[in-house]
CSV table of C-alpha atoms and ligand atoms in Angstrom, one decimal:
chain,number,residue,atom,x,y,z
A,1472,MET,CA,0.0,0.0,0.0
A,1473,ILE,CA,1.3,3.4,-0.9
A,1474,LEU,CA,1.3,5.7,2.2
A,1475,ASP,CA,1.0,9.4,2.4
A,1476,ILE,CA,4.3,11.2,2.9
A,1477,VAL,CA,4.4,13.8,5.7
A,1478,SER,CA,5.8,17.1,4.5
A,1479,TYR,CA,7.7,19.9,6.2
A,1480,PRO,CA,6.7,21.9,8.2
A,1481,ASP,CA,4.6,19.1,9.8
A,1482,PRO,CA,5.7,18.8,13.5
A,1483,LEU,CA,5.7,15.0,13.1
A,1484,LEU,CA,9.1,15.4,11.4
A,1485,LYS,CA,10.6,17.0,14.5
A,1486,LEU,CA,10.0,14.0,16.8
A,1487,ALA,CA,12.7,11.8,18.1
A,1488,CYS,CA,11.5,8.3,17.2
A,1489,SER,CA,11.2,5.3,19.5
A,1490,PRO,CA,13.1,2.0,19.1
A,1491,VAL,CA,11.2,-1.0,17.7
A,1492,ASP,CA,10.9,-3.6,20.5
A,1493,GLU,CA,9.8,-6.5,18.4
A,1494,ILE,CA,9.9,-7.0,14.6
A,1495,SER,CA,6.3,-8.2,14.4
A,1496,GLU,CA,4.1,-8.9,11.4
A,1497,GLU,CA,2.8,-5.3,11.7
A,1498,ILE,CA,6.4,-4.0,11.5
A,1499,ARG,CA,7.1,-6.2,8.4
A,1500,ALA,CA,3.9,-4.9,6.8
A,1501,LEU,CA,5.0,-1.3,7.5
A,1502,VAL,CA,8.4,-2.0,6.0
A,1503,ALA,CA,6.8,-3.4,2.8
A,1504,ASP,CA,4.5,-0.3,2.5
A,1505,MET,CA,7.5,1.9,3.1
A,1506,PHE,CA,9.3,0.3,0.2
A,1507,GLU,CA,6.3,0.6,-2.1
A,1508,THR,CA,5.9,4.3,-1.1
A,1509,MET,CA,9.6,5.0,-1.7
A,1510,TYR,CA,9.6,3.4,-5.1
A,1511,ALA,CA,6.4,5.1,-6.1
A,1512,SER,CA,8.0,8.4,-5.2
A,1513,LEU,CA,11.3,7.6,-7.0
A,1514,GLY,CA,13.1,8.1,-3.7
A,1515,VAL,CA,16.4,6.3,-2.6
A,1516,GLY,CA,15.5,6.2,1.1
A,1517,LEU,CA,12.6,6.6,3.5
A,1518,ALA,CA,12.3,6.8,7.3
A,1519,ALA,CA,9.2,5.7,9.2
A,1520,PRO,CA,8.4,9.2,10.5
A,1521,GLN,CA,8.0,10.3,6.9
A,1522,VAL,CA,4.9,8.1,6.7
A,1523,GLY,CA,3.7,9.2,10.2
A,1524,CYS,CA,5.2,6.4,12.3
A,1525,PRO,CA,7.6,7.7,14.9
A,1526,LEU,CA,9.7,4.5,15.0
A,1527,ARG,CA,13.3,3.9,14.3
A,1528,ILE,CA,13.0,2.2,10.9
A,1529,VAL,CA,14.8,3.1,7.6
A,1530,VAL,CA,14.4,1.6,4.2
A,1531,MET,CA,16.7,2.5,1.3
A,1532,ASN,CA,17.7,1.6,-2.2
A,1533,PRO,CA,20.7,3.8,-2.7
A,1534,VAL,CA,21.4,3.3,-6.4
A,1535,GLN,CA,22.4,5.8,-9.0
A,1536,LYS,CA,21.5,5.7,-12.7
A,1537,ASP,CA,21.6,2.1,-14.1
A,1538,SER,CA,23.0,0.2,-11.1
A,1539,PRO,CA,21.0,-2.8,-10.0
A,1540,PRO,CA,18.6,-2.4,-7.0
A,1541,ALA,CA,20.1,-2.8,-3.6
A,1542,PRO,CA,17.2,-2.6,-1.1
A,1543,ARG,CA,18.1,-2.5,2.6
A,1544,VAL,CA,16.2,-2.3,5.9
A,1545,PHE,CA,17.7,-0.9,9.1
A,1546,VAL,CA,15.7,-1.3,12.3
A,1547,ASN,CA,17.0,0.6,15.3
A,1548,PRO,CA,20.1,1.8,13.4
A,1549,VAL,CA,23.0,3.3,15.4
A,1550,LEU,CA,25.7,5.1,13.4
A,1551,GLU,CA,29.3,5.8,14.0
A,1552,PRO,CA,30.4,8.3,11.3
A,1553,GLY,CA,34.0,8.0,10.0
A,1554,GLY,CA,36.3,9.0,7.2
A,1555,GLU,CA,36.4,12.5,6.0
A,1556,GLN,CA,33.6,15.1,5.6
A,1557,ILE,CA,32.4,15.2,2.0
A,1558,LEU,CA,29.9,17.4,0.2
A,1559,SER,CA,26.6,15.7,-0.5
A,1560,GLU,CA,25.6,17.6,-3.6
A,1561,GLN,CA,22.1,18.7,-4.3
A,1562,GLU,CA,20.6,16.6,-1.5
A,1563,GLY,CA,16.8,16.5,-1.5
A,1564,CYS,CA,14.0,14.8,0.5
A,1565,LEU,CA,10.6,13.4,-0.2
A,1566,SER,CA,9.3,15.4,2.9
A,1567,VAL,CA,10.8,18.7,1.8
A,1568,PRO,CA,8.5,20.5,-0.6
A,1569,LEU,CA,9.1,22.4,-3.8
A,1570,ASN,CA,11.8,19.9,-4.8
A,1571,TYR,CA,14.3,22.0,-2.8
A,1572,ARG,CA,17.9,20.9,-3.0
A,1573,ALA,CA,21.1,21.9,-1.2
A,1574,ASP,CA,24.6,20.8,-0.6
A,1575,VAL,CA,25.1,19.2,2.8
A,1576,LEU,CA,28.3,18.1,4.6
A,1577,ARG,CA,28.2,14.3,5.4
A,1578,TYR,CA,30.8,11.7,6.4
A,1579,SER,CA,32.3,9.5,3.8
A,1580,THR,CA,31.8,6.3,5.8
A,1581,VAL,CA,29.5,5.1,8.6
A,1582,PHE,CA,29.7,2.1,10.7
A,1583,VAL,CA,26.1,0.9,11.3
A,1584,THR,CA,24.7,-1.5,13.8
A,1585,ALA,CA,21.0,-2.4,13.4
A,1586,ARG,CA,18.6,-5.3,12.9
A,1587,ASP,CA,17.3,-6.4,9.5
A,1588,VAL,CA,13.6,-7.1,8.9
A,1589,ASP,CA,14.1,-10.7,10.0
A,1590,GLY,CA,15.7,-9.6,13.3
A,1591,ASN,CA,19.2,-10.5,12.3
A,1592,GLY,CA,22.0,-8.3,13.5
A,1593,ILE,CA,23.7,-6.0,11.1
A,1594,ALA,CA,27.2,-4.6,11.8
A,1595,GLU,CA,28.9,-3.1,8.7
A,1596,THR,CA,30.7,-0.2,7.2
A,1597,LEU,CA,29.0,1.7,4.4
A,1598,SER,CA,30.8,4.2,2.3
A,1599,GLY,CA,30.0,6.7,-0.5
A,1600,PHE,CA,26.4,7.3,-1.6
A,1601,PRO,CA,24.9,4.5,0.6
A,1602,ALA,CA,26.6,6.1,3.7
A,1603,VAL,CA,25.3,9.5,2.7
A,1604,VAL,CA,21.7,8.2,2.3
A,1605,LEU,CA,21.8,6.4,5.6
A,1606,GLN,CA,23.0,9.5,7.4
A,1607,HIS,CA,20.1,11.5,5.9
A,1608,GLU,CA,17.6,8.8,6.9
A,1609,VAL,CA,18.9,8.3,10.5
A,1610,ASP,CA,18.7,12.1,10.9
A,1611,HIS,CA,14.9,11.7,10.3
A,1612,LEU,CA,14.7,9.3,13.3
A,1613,ASN,CA,16.1,12.1,15.4
A,1614,GLY,CA,13.8,14.8,14.1
A,1615,VAL,CA,16.4,16.3,11.8
A,1616,LEU,CA,16.0,17.3,8.2
A,1617,PHE,CA,18.7,18.2,5.7
A,1618,ILE,CA,17.5,21.8,5.7
A,1619,ASP,CA,18.5,21.9,9.4
A,1620,HIS,CA,22.1,21.6,8.1
A,1621,ILE,CA,22.1,24.6,5.7
A,1622,SER,CA,23.0,28.2,6.5
A,1623,HIS,CA,20.5,30.4,8.3
A,1624,LEU,CA,20.3,32.6,5.3
A,1625,ARG,CA,19.4,29.8,2.9
A,1626,ARG,CA,17.0,28.4,5.4
A,1627,SER,CA,15.1,31.6,5.9
A,1628,LEU,CA,14.9,32.1,2.1
A,1629,TYR,CA,13.5,28.6,1.8
A,1630,ASP,CA,11.1,29.0,4.7
A,1631,SER,CA,9.6,32.1,3.1
A,1632,LYS,CA,9.1,30.2,-0.2
A,1633,VAL,CA,7.3,27.5,1.7
A,1634,LYS,CA,5.2,30.0,3.5
A,1635,LYS,CA,4.1,31.6,0.2
A,1636,TRP,CA,3.4,28.2,-1.3
A,1637,LEU,CA,1.3,27.1,1.7
A,1638,SER,CA,-0.7,30.2,1.6
A,1639,ARG,CA,-1.4,29.8,-2.1
A,1640,LYS,CA,-2.3,26.2,-1.5
A,1641,ASP,CA,-4.8,27.2,1.3
A,1642,THR,CA,-6.6,29.7,-0.9
A,1643,ALA,CA,-6.6,27.5,-4.0
B,2109,ZN,ZN1,14.5,12.7,3.8
């Protein structure tokens, strides 16, 4: 089932999400719906709060251009960033309206511990684009959006655009 995606400035996106206690049938169904929603929106990653569930679950398919699909699920992910800081160019987000994009500093590698959707432990190092996507998604679990990482000036310009867009939407 394709779920509705929560959009900024919805306060749901500011919540710190709770860990998943048990990977139940309901959680597995949510994960399947999250994948369907992400693919339908042509996204490369999606966090549970983006579909209104304040739980620590991330799905992603961090592929670029013609590379084969590489779907991943991380339940209760914990990240240890490493490597150097790199510029994630033109980052965007399914929850950030007006197709806004900006360059964001991320780490080049992350060591992640988590569970997969079958409850198996994950402990591995990701690097490059998958590492960047996972940092973006885990930020969501902590109520952080990529626009929280940009300069105050850029952010206020963006916020005024969103305000205008929302007021036009309300009167339409
Ligand atoms: Zn996002």
